[in-house]
């Protein structure tokens, strides 16, 4: 019932529908574009790509619908390949950061204001994992911490009582004050630099802080609601209360933040490429294309216009979708 | 009062944690600073000598302890010219014959005391942050108030539509468009750089500040509009209207109430900008802290990286403390809670 009403609100919201259409077209372009483009994204064409008299990149024509870039490569093919990368990175990073943010936020909000018994494996795993990661083995550290948490989730072992919420939020505070670029370089060094996976992990592991804070506040609201208090009083196990009552009621907020975050991730990815910290050339990314094209903006304006428009339109699409979803799923905030 | 003390204590802890983490990260990132200074073709013996000179021979823990011991210490009031111990110190407060020194070491690449480098760049970043934020607030609050006072009209729809588009443009794109319009086509303002005289600086500041202004204005437009729309429907506004207060007076009442979220956002934004608007500074070659941070990282210039981390984390943490304190002043309701 609630779903139907939300769908109706979403469908009657022109901004949201426009955002959805833009994203649909973008996905279509990313999927079909590389196949439709007649040329390879990384091969120079010194015959057709060069303007006859000036020797500059050729402008838009039948062979090159969006012109050629400064190394005489097909701009359309590069834009389409870039769309694939940008979308894949943005969606993957958002998925990662949303999952992390939801896990931390819901845990923190649920446990706010009380001491919780944490099993020793989790405590030891977290500390040992942090030390290991900071001594130069980030993957081993992550594995240690994950193993510790998992072990204490499946078994019932004794442990100290800790204010988990305070610890998690203090960690978020520190991470928020940490310079983003240094984090990017650190994570880039931890996983192999300048691959798409590295950028995805970097953005995913840095983007969850805001989501966690928001979800914590939302969970605290839901936790105080009568139906949650009642189901706890009836003796339902915590896991069930979280899954059946808390998660559905914070899901709207989660979907809205996620779709707005895809937009931020596209921007962040293009910023990294623009600064030269992204995926290494010759792989085409929108940010890199813009950076390489900006010197030619007077003689070959399509080199700036195409990637610039691609970035703005896709970010705009996800922003509009997010706004529309907020109006549809979260009527109080509209 | 205890609240403030606790808050400041926590702030100091965050700065310590962030700087320590940065120190560890800096040691983990591959690349040899000594090799970067010596050059690719330097002999191994020279690289080893430079490593010793830079103090990189010591184990990381010793370097870490040395960093904190030197950061703030007591030294002579006037540092002698050839004094090797205090050569990279900045004297802060004089206490009799002694003085409080701040020492962030010496840049590997520039060879200058980091304190001096930061001191010359801090005012530039401050100017850019202040000008950018003021423009954001000016554009944002004006258009937001306009949209809220005509809620549902074509103006409102247009403002909302444009603001979504405004949020969607990354700074480097806005910068590029502004450069093409004002520097290349109209030739009113310099393309980038910093200039030599004060008038030059001011002219060079316009475009980067405008970039930040355009970029952030959309956010403040939405914030102002959404806050005011809710406030204008409150009972006390209806009462004020019923008593015959003109629309401008009503708007002023509502704006006073919307001040808390605006000040909160602006304060936190200012803190973030003081760490250096990295992209904007880079595009316009504005020699502030953001640009310094990028060059330092590319050069693996440890002392400079740590200095930029110290400055930006202090700015972020201090602004959040200041925002909390301001909230207490501006909103009487929050006082009971703290």
XYZ file of C-alpha atoms in Angstrom:
672
model
C 0.000 0.000 0.000
C 2.739 2.406 1.016
C 4.723 1.344 -2.034
C 1.852 2.114 -4.383
C 1.389 5.584 -2.945
C 5.100 6.293 -3.148
C 5.125 5.103 -6.764
C 2.253 7.406 -7.616
C 3.985 10.351 -5.969
C 7.169 9.518 -7.842
C 5.391 9.192 -11.206
C 3.620 12.532 -10.772
C 6.902 14.281 -9.950
C 8.264 15.627 -13.215
C 11.782 16.199 -11.886
C 12.077 12.625 -10.728
C 10.804 11.157 -13.966
C 13.122 13.399 -15.972
C 16.021 12.227 -13.806
C 15.036 8.613 -14.382
C 14.869 9.138 -18.143
C 18.273 10.844 -18.205
C 19.808 7.959 -16.261
C 18.131 5.426 -18.524
C 19.569 7.100 -21.615
C 22.961 7.272 -19.955
C 22.959 3.574 -19.137
C 21.881 2.828 -22.697
C 24.730 4.965 -24.002
C 27.218 3.199 -21.740
C 25.993 -0.217 -22.812
C 25.584 0.372 -26.540
C 27.936 3.287 -27.203
C 31.214 1.370 -27.523
C 29.514 -1.013 -29.975
C 27.960 1.802 -32.018
C 31.129 3.871 -32.316
C 32.915 2.958 -35.531
C 36.388 3.360 -34.033
C 38.446 2.109 -31.137
C 38.683 4.405 -28.120
C 42.472 4.205 -27.868
C 43.563 4.069 -31.521
C 44.744 7.205 -33.301
C 43.549 7.840 -36.846
C 46.148 10.035 -38.534
C 44.286 10.015 -41.863
C 40.743 11.026 -40.990
C 41.307 12.465 -37.532
C 43.495 15.366 -38.677
C 41.976 18.554 -40.074
C 43.544 18.976 -43.560
C 44.997 22.486 -43.404
C 45.650 23.185 -39.741
C 46.858 19.793 -38.545
C 44.571 20.169 -35.530
C 42.107 17.450 -34.426
C 39.264 17.086 -36.930
C 35.883 18.491 -35.947
C 32.574 16.628 -35.824
C 31.855 14.819 -39.094
C 30.167 11.680 -40.386
C 33.169 9.504 -39.468
C 33.713 11.205 -36.107
C 30.284 12.338 -34.822
C 31.889 14.163 -31.894
C 35.208 15.005 -33.517
C 38.659 13.658 -32.789
C 40.724 14.353 -29.677
C 44.246 15.746 -29.508
C 45.763 12.366 -30.346
C 43.243 11.971 -33.214
C 41.144 9.354 -31.459
C 37.372 9.074 -31.831
C 35.772 11.297 -29.203
C 32.445 9.441 -29.281
C 34.097 6.087 -28.644
C 36.096 7.611 -25.795
C 33.028 9.232 -24.302
C 31.149 5.933 -24.399
C 34.051 4.010 -22.859
C 34.307 6.739 -20.238
C 30.583 6.439 -19.537
C 31.008 2.737 -18.816
C 33.872 3.385 -16.423
C 32.319 6.385 -14.700
C 28.970 4.696 -14.174
C 30.481 1.407 -13.049
C 32.794 3.160 -10.593
C 30.086 5.488 -9.283
C 27.523 2.712 -8.820
C 30.018 0.282 -7.288
C 31.444 2.870 -4.933
C 27.958 3.954 -3.894
C 26.952 0.360 -3.205
C 30.038 -0.132 -1.049
C 29.678 3.135 0.848
C 25.939 2.669 1.345
C 26.408 -0.820 2.767
C 29.203 0.393 5.063
C 27.281 3.503 6.067
C 24.105 1.529 6.748
C 25.940 -1.098 8.805
C 27.778 1.481 10.912
C 24.832 3.889 11.137
C 22.214 1.320 12.148
C 24.564 -0.366 14.641
C 25.473 2.992 16.126
C 21.924 4.303 16.283
C 20.576 1.082 17.779
C 23.254 0.894 20.474
C 23.294 4.615 21.266
C 23.436 5.464 24.929
C 24.211 2.043 26.332
C 27.126 -0.240 27.067
C 27.209 -3.356 24.958
C 29.098 -6.539 25.619
C 31.547 -7.047 22.789
C 33.156 -10.472 22.461
C 36.934 -10.622 22.822
C 37.631 -11.864 19.248
C 35.978 -8.727 17.844
C 37.949 -6.415 20.159
C 41.256 -8.167 19.568
C 40.549 -8.491 15.840
C 39.747 -4.805 15.471
C 42.864 -3.643 17.324
C 45.203 -6.177 15.697
C 43.646 -5.430 12.319
C 44.197 -1.682 12.706
C 47.814 -2.187 13.787
C 48.460 -4.604 10.912
C 46.848 -2.314 8.358
C 48.822 0.677 9.593
C 52.108 -1.248 9.510
C 51.754 -1.770 5.794
C 49.507 -4.803 5.266
C 46.074 -3.245 4.765
C 44.450 -6.356 3.294
C 45.670 -8.633 6.085
C 44.477 -6.057 8.602
C 41.029 -5.893 7.056
C 40.830 -9.683 7.006
C 41.848 -9.882 10.688
C 39.219 -7.368 11.757
C 36.504 -9.039 9.655
C 37.420 -12.481 11.013
C 37.240 -11.190 14.583
C 33.828 -9.593 14.097
C 32.441 -12.671 12.322
C 33.762 -15.034 14.973
C 32.080 -13.077 17.735
C 28.828 -12.862 15.788
C 28.497 -16.636 15.340
C 29.709 -17.662 18.801
C 28.741 -16.377 22.223
C 32.014 -15.488 23.886
C 32.587 -13.214 26.868
C 34.074 -9.766 26.447
C 34.244 -6.237 27.882
C 31.285 -3.856 27.924
C 31.871 -0.959 25.552
C 29.992 2.096 24.325
C 30.023 0.942 20.693
C 28.120 3.966 19.402
C 30.578 6.432 20.926
C 33.553 4.507 19.545
C 32.102 4.339 16.030
C 31.099 7.998 15.956
C 34.482 9.136 17.274
C 36.054 7.157 14.446
C 33.759 8.929 11.971
C 34.794 12.293 13.481
C 38.469 11.528 12.916
C 37.896 10.296 9.374
C 35.890 13.414 8.530
C 38.785 15.624 9.601
C 41.252 13.600 7.523
C 42.170 15.216 4.186
C 40.405 13.422 1.350
C 43.327 13.583 -1.074
C 45.792 12.021 1.365
C 43.318 9.227 1.950
C 43.036 8.736 -1.791
C 46.795 8.486 -2.129
C 47.049 6.136 0.842
C 44.347 3.805 -0.415
C 45.706 4.086 -3.929
C 49.038 2.874 -2.579
C 47.404 0.094 -0.602
C 45.632 -1.406 -3.603
C 47.397 -1.189 -6.961
C 47.334 2.404 -8.139
C 45.244 3.846 -10.900
C 43.090 0.843 -11.769
C 39.316 1.197 -11.903
C 38.972 -1.149 -8.924
C 41.330 1.009 -6.862
C 39.304 4.154 -7.559
C 36.081 2.305 -6.766
C 37.413 1.039 -3.426
C 38.895 4.428 -2.579
C 35.650 6.291 -3.194
C 33.606 3.595 -1.491
C 35.752 3.561 1.635
C 35.737 7.357 1.927
C 32.094 8.053 1.078
C 30.235 6.278 3.876
C 30.763 8.802 6.687
C 27.803 11.037 5.907
C 25.494 8.070 5.304
C 26.493 6.585 8.657
C 25.685 9.796 10.529
C 22.334 10.188 8.800
C 21.334 6.563 9.316
C 22.315 6.753 12.969
C 19.956 9.677 13.531
C 17.190 7.929 11.588
C 17.649 4.655 13.485
C 17.453 6.482 16.801
C 14.112 7.942 15.707
C 12.756 4.555 14.647
C 14.090 2.873 17.783
C 11.955 5.129 19.950
C 8.776 4.386 17.958
C 6.005 2.448 19.717
C 5.996 -0.489 17.331
C 9.702 -1.140 17.942
C 9.299 -0.825 21.704
C 6.321 -3.187 21.532
C 8.062 -5.833 19.459
C 11.031 -5.722 21.809
C 8.733 -6.014 24.811
C 7.176 -9.073 23.189
C 10.592 -10.663 23.221
C 11.475 -10.679 19.530
C 15.181 -11.280 18.967
C 17.178 -8.161 18.124
C 18.138 -9.396 14.661
C 14.482 -9.819 13.788
C 13.479 -6.395 15.107
C 16.286 -4.835 13.077
C 15.334 -6.676 9.890
C 11.560 -6.408 10.138
C 11.055 -3.012 11.724
C 14.157 -0.859 11.606
C 15.502 -1.641 8.142
C 12.234 -1.094 6.221
C 11.746 2.227 7.979
C 15.202 3.593 7.254
C 15.276 2.143 3.722
C 13.686 5.263 2.202
C 16.407 7.512 3.590
C 18.991 5.006 2.433
C 17.694 4.942 -1.156
C 17.578 8.739 -1.318
C 21.120 9.199 0.018
C 22.395 6.469 -2.281
C 21.005 8.069 -5.428
C 22.334 11.498 -4.416
C 25.635 9.846 -3.639
C 25.975 8.343 -7.119
C 26.028 11.948 -8.346
C 28.759 12.848 -5.857
C 30.762 9.786 -6.840
C 30.680 10.743 -10.530
C 32.025 14.171 -9.579
C 34.668 12.735 -7.239
C 35.813 10.289 -9.903
C 36.119 13.047 -12.483
C 37.962 15.283 -10.006
C 40.513 12.546 -9.342
C 40.995 11.992 -13.075
C 41.240 15.728 -13.626
C 43.962 16.048 -10.966
C 45.857 13.135 -12.515
C 45.185 10.773 -9.603
C 42.595 8.674 -11.405
C 42.820 5.843 -13.883
C 46.034 6.088 -15.891
C 45.915 7.050 -19.586
C 45.232 5.926 -22.300
C 42.052 4.553 -20.690
C 39.463 7.275 -21.321
C 37.708 8.883 -18.354
C 35.536 11.988 -18.521
C 37.684 13.969 -16.094
C 40.880 13.140 -17.963
C 39.286 13.961 -21.329
C 38.261 17.350 -20.000
C 41.731 17.987 -18.614
C 43.397 17.064 -21.896
C 40.871 18.996 -23.971
C 40.932 22.274 -22.063
C 44.051 23.562 -23.834
C 42.199 23.261 -27.147
C 38.974 24.960 -26.104
C 39.385 27.747 -28.660
C 40.476 25.649 -31.660
C 38.531 22.478 -30.831
C 35.741 23.353 -28.389
C 34.070 19.930 -28.717
C 36.958 18.454 -26.723
C 35.751 20.322 -23.636
C 32.054 20.464 -24.392
C 31.494 16.717 -24.793
C 33.009 15.423 -21.522
C 31.808 18.519 -19.656
C 28.249 17.965 -20.802
C 28.492 14.251 -20.041
C 29.545 14.956 -16.441
C 26.941 17.639 -15.790
C 24.063 15.734 -17.401
C 24.743 12.482 -15.577
C 25.269 14.181 -12.206
C 22.131 16.211 -12.818
C 20.156 13.061 -13.642
C 21.099 11.335 -10.389
C 20.502 14.498 -8.371
C 17.010 14.877 -9.835
C 16.252 11.213 -9.222
C 17.365 11.615 -5.623
C 15.209 14.706 -5.126
C 12.213 12.955 -6.655
C 12.756 9.897 -4.475
C 12.959 12.093 -1.415
C 9.623 13.702 -2.251
C 8.099 10.286 -2.886
C 9.548 8.267 0.009
C 9.987 10.898 2.661
C 6.960 13.221 2.544
C 7.901 14.929 5.812
C 11.018 16.444 4.338
C 9.388 17.709 1.153
C 31.749 25.726 30.604
C 32.500 22.065 31.244
C 30.761 21.450 27.950
C 33.209 23.740 26.173
C 36.207 22.151 27.909
C 35.066 18.660 26.952
C 34.466 19.792 23.398
C 37.930 21.392 23.101
C 39.571 18.362 24.684
C 37.894 16.138 22.143
C 38.953 18.516 19.350
C 42.596 18.255 20.433
C 42.299 14.472 20.421
C 40.878 14.470 16.876
C 43.735 16.630 15.623
C 46.262 14.333 17.291
C 44.616 11.252 15.788
C 44.383 12.743 12.305
C 48.001 13.933 12.300
C 49.249 10.599 13.652
C 47.288 8.731 11.015
C 48.708 11.054 8.370
C 52.208 10.324 9.676
C 51.669 6.583 9.347
C 50.077 6.932 5.924
C 52.910 9.144 4.780
C 55.407 6.453 5.759
C 53.418 3.760 3.955
C 53.021 5.537 0.633
C 55.720 4.235 -1.712
C 58.351 6.605 -3.055
C 61.623 7.735 -1.555
C 61.719 11.442 -0.612
C 65.532 11.439 -0.658
C 65.495 10.068 -4.192
C 62.962 12.754 -5.163
C 65.287 15.485 -3.834
C 68.464 14.013 -5.304
C 67.031 13.329 -8.724
C 66.643 10.176 -10.786
C 70.273 9.928 -11.835
C 71.902 10.613 -8.464
C 74.493 8.144 -7.140
C 73.353 5.868 -4.300
C 75.941 7.454 -1.998
C 74.443 10.910 -2.582
C 70.927 9.637 -1.990
C 72.078 8.062 1.284
C 73.747 11.323 2.354
C 70.594 13.329 1.595
C 68.476 10.791 3.450
C 70.697 11.311 6.504
C 70.504 15.104 6.132
C 66.708 15.042 5.955
C 66.597 12.994 9.145
C 65.069 10.041 7.335
C 67.703 7.614 8.602
C 66.024 7.312 11.991
C 63.309 4.678 12.496
C 59.734 5.965 11.994
C 58.893 5.941 15.706
C 61.875 8.188 16.475
C 60.817 10.528 13.661
C 57.283 10.560 15.087
C 58.479 11.449 18.587
C 60.772 14.113 17.148
C 57.864 15.632 15.194
C 55.683 16.143 18.281
C 58.579 17.260 20.496
C 59.481 19.975 18.025
C 55.938 21.012 17.088
C 55.473 23.282 20.113
C 58.414 23.914 22.417
C 60.164 26.617 24.439
C 63.280 28.178 22.965
C 65.274 31.430 23.024
C 63.428 34.628 22.212
C 65.783 35.630 19.435
C 67.047 32.779 17.325
C 70.703 33.260 16.363
C 71.433 33.142 12.671
C 73.350 29.896 12.468
C 71.465 28.115 15.280
C 70.979 24.578 13.955
C 68.413 23.581 16.579
C 65.911 26.385 16.063
C 66.593 27.229 12.419
C 63.190 26.109 11.193
C 61.187 27.535 14.108
C 58.539 30.189 14.051
C 58.419 32.278 17.232
C 54.846 32.656 18.429
C 54.629 34.209 21.901
C 57.554 35.771 23.723
C 57.784 34.992 27.455
C 60.630 37.016 28.947
C 63.930 35.671 27.591
C 62.222 32.562 26.335
C 59.595 32.174 23.660
C 57.085 29.640 22.476
C 58.290 28.082 19.229
C 56.335 26.276 16.570
C 58.427 24.009 14.395
C 57.120 21.959 11.520
C 60.542 21.095 10.142
C 62.057 22.011 6.834
C 60.541 21.222 3.441
C 62.533 18.574 1.572
C 61.985 20.178 -1.803
C 61.976 23.900 -0.997
C 64.589 23.796 1.753
C 62.662 26.482 3.632
C 61.188 26.233 7.131
C 57.667 24.849 6.742
C 56.332 27.395 9.230
C 57.371 30.193 6.863
C 55.835 28.482 3.825
C 52.546 27.968 5.630
C 52.597 31.517 7.000
C 52.883 33.008 3.510
C 50.162 30.770 2.087
C 47.646 30.864 4.909
C 46.434 34.443 4.232
C 45.879 33.614 0.545
C 43.757 30.589 1.332
C 41.964 32.631 3.988
C 41.169 35.366 1.449
C 39.879 32.843 -1.090
C 37.804 30.967 1.494
C 36.290 34.167 2.869
C 35.513 35.694 -0.535
C 34.117 32.427 -1.877
C 31.921 31.813 1.150
C 30.597 35.385 1.179
C 29.617 35.108 -2.486
C 27.927 31.759 -1.821
C 25.904 33.222 1.011
C 25.097 36.388 -0.930
C 23.770 34.527 -3.995
C 22.289 31.665 -2.032
C 20.357 33.499 0.654
C 19.019 36.112 -1.792
C 17.685 33.612 -4.337
C 16.535 31.210 -1.623
C 14.536 33.922 0.151
C 13.056 35.033 -3.165
C 11.939 31.504 -4.004
C 10.514 30.868 -0.533
C 8.513 34.088 -0.492
C 6.935 33.169 -3.834
C 6.584 29.470 -3.167
C 4.991 27.527 -6.030
C 5.386 30.352 -8.561
C 7.435 30.078 -11.743
C 10.288 31.898 -9.964
C 10.358 29.202 -7.296
C 10.331 26.381 -9.829
C 13.025 28.062 -11.868
C 15.248 28.658 -8.827
C 14.874 25.050 -7.679
C 15.588 23.722 -11.173
C 18.665 25.873 -11.597
C 19.965 24.985 -8.147
C 19.815 21.261 -8.939
C 21.769 21.992 -12.088
C 24.194 24.189 -10.105
C 24.911 21.417 -7.614
C 25.660 19.134 -10.558
C 28.547 21.112 -12.037
C 31.969 20.258 -10.604
C 34.218 23.194 -9.677
C 36.738 22.593 -12.449
C 33.989 22.863 -15.034
C 32.624 26.103 -13.560
C 36.202 27.410 -13.435
C 36.751 26.564 -17.094
C 33.541 28.292 -18.208
C 34.366 31.397 -16.156
C 37.886 31.459 -17.581
C 36.590 31.231 -21.135
C 34.035 34.005 -20.577
C 35.885 36.529 -18.415
C 39.542 35.927 -19.225
C 39.623 34.772 -22.838
C 36.602 36.349 -24.491
C 35.991 39.545 -22.526
C 39.585 39.892 -21.289
C 38.422 41.577 -18.098
C 40.348 39.453 -15.618
C 43.558 37.421 -15.573
C 43.258 33.742 -16.493
C 45.056 32.488 -13.401
C 48.023 33.191 -11.146
C 48.548 35.442 -8.160
C 50.189 38.675 -9.426
C 52.760 40.907 -7.774
C 50.952 43.926 -6.324
C 47.937 44.065 -4.058
C 45.728 45.203 -6.945
C 46.944 42.198 -8.945
C 46.094 39.862 -6.080
C 42.602 41.305 -5.866
C 42.029 40.946 -9.608
C 43.378 37.386 -9.577
C 41.125 36.499 -6.653
C 37.884 37.352 -8.476
C 37.560 34.301 -10.719
C 38.488 31.608 -8.151
C 36.207 33.247 -5.589
C 33.423 33.423 -8.164
C 33.948 29.748 -8.968
C 33.497 28.794 -5.327
C 30.602 31.225 -5.103
C 28.705 29.731 -8.029
C 29.486 26.207 -6.889
C 28.233 26.641 -3.330
C 25.420 29.118 -4.006
C 23.079 26.403 -5.272
C 23.404 24.560 -1.958
C 22.646 27.671 0.115
C 19.732 28.533 -2.167
C 18.126 25.195 -1.411
C 18.921 25.376 2.281
C 17.452 28.890 2.621
C 14.397 28.071 0.523
C 13.588 24.837 2.349
C 14.117 26.336 5.809
C 12.120 29.482 5.044
C 9.255 27.576 3.409
C 8.724 25.623 6.626
C 9.172 28.672 8.841
C 6.776 30.859 6.847
C 3.959 28.428 7.612
C 4.442 28.677 11.387
C 1.804 30.161 13.659
C 3.942 33.037 14.858
C 4.491 34.165 11.268
C 0.737 34.054 10.690
C 0.266 36.148 13.805
C 2.822 38.684 12.600
C 1.054 38.868 9.232
C -2.349 39.250 10.876
C -1.026 42.143 12.940
C -0.145 43.888 9.699
C 3.611 43.363 9.424
C 4.705 44.076 5.832
C 6.134 41.111 3.827
C 9.703 42.362 4.220
C 9.364 42.442 7.981
C 7.903 38.946 7.945
C 10.825 37.714 5.892
C 13.255 39.292 8.342
C 11.597 37.499 11.249
C 11.793 34.197 9.410
C 15.394 34.763 8.339
C 16.407 35.276 11.974
C 15.006 31.849 12.734
C 16.724 30.309 9.697
C 20.049 31.679 10.890
C 20.996 28.562 12.859
C 21.171 26.080 9.952
C 22.768 28.731 7.734
C 25.487 29.578 10.261
C 26.085 25.889 10.921
C 26.587 25.116 7.247
C 28.650 28.223 6.572
C 30.917 27.567 9.551
C 31.620 23.980 8.576
C 32.161 25.016 4.947
C 34.621 27.674 6.019
C 36.593 25.119 8.003
C 36.733 22.804 4.999
C 37.777 25.643 2.683
C 40.563 26.733 5.042
C 42.249 23.400 4.440
C 42.543 24.635 0.881
C 40.054 24.494 -1.977
C 42.282 21.992 -3.740
C 40.723 21.881 -7.200
C 39.958 25.587 -7.456
C 43.431 26.579 -6.318
C 44.948 24.090 -8.724
C 42.953 25.279 -11.745
C 43.629 28.972 -11.104
C 47.190 28.402 -9.868
C 46.260 30.294 -6.711
C 49.261 29.629 -4.446
C 47.355 28.662 -1.310
C 47.379 25.684 1.024
C 45.373 23.401 -1.258
C 47.880 23.736 -4.045
C 50.671 23.274 -1.507
C 49.111 20.029 -0.316
C 48.884 18.611 -3.843
C 52.482 19.487 -4.732
C 53.680 18.178 -1.381
C 51.954 14.854 -1.948
C 53.250 14.487 -5.485
C 56.783 15.257 -4.223
C 56.470 13.022 -1.122
C 57.503 16.109 0.845
C 56.776 14.722 4.325
C 57.032 17.879 6.471
C 54.847 19.829 4.053
C 52.235 17.051 3.902
C 52.061 16.877 7.693
C 51.860 20.672 7.943
C 48.946 20.784 5.531
C 47.235 18.015 7.480
C 47.792 19.913 10.741
C 46.342 23.123 9.312
C 43.342 21.535 7.626
C 42.404 19.307 10.559
C 42.750 22.195 13.014
C 40.552 24.324 10.732
C 37.884 21.633 10.414
C 37.819 20.790 14.106
C 37.983 24.422 15.262
C 35.148 25.397 12.952
C 32.949 22.620 14.281
C 33.610 23.717 17.869
C 32.899 27.327 16.888
C 29.669 26.291 15.179
C 28.505 24.440 18.277
C 29.274 27.443 20.458
C 27.477 29.782 18.029
C 24.444 27.511 17.992
C 24.186 27.886 21.736
C 24.193 31.650 21.358
C 21.799 31.830 18.430
C 19.234 29.243 19.480
C 18.070 29.466 23.092
C 16.415 26.054 22.785
C 19.763 24.253 22.466
C 21.008 25.724 25.752
C 18.743 23.574 27.883
C 19.970 20.420 26.197
C 23.697 20.872 26.627
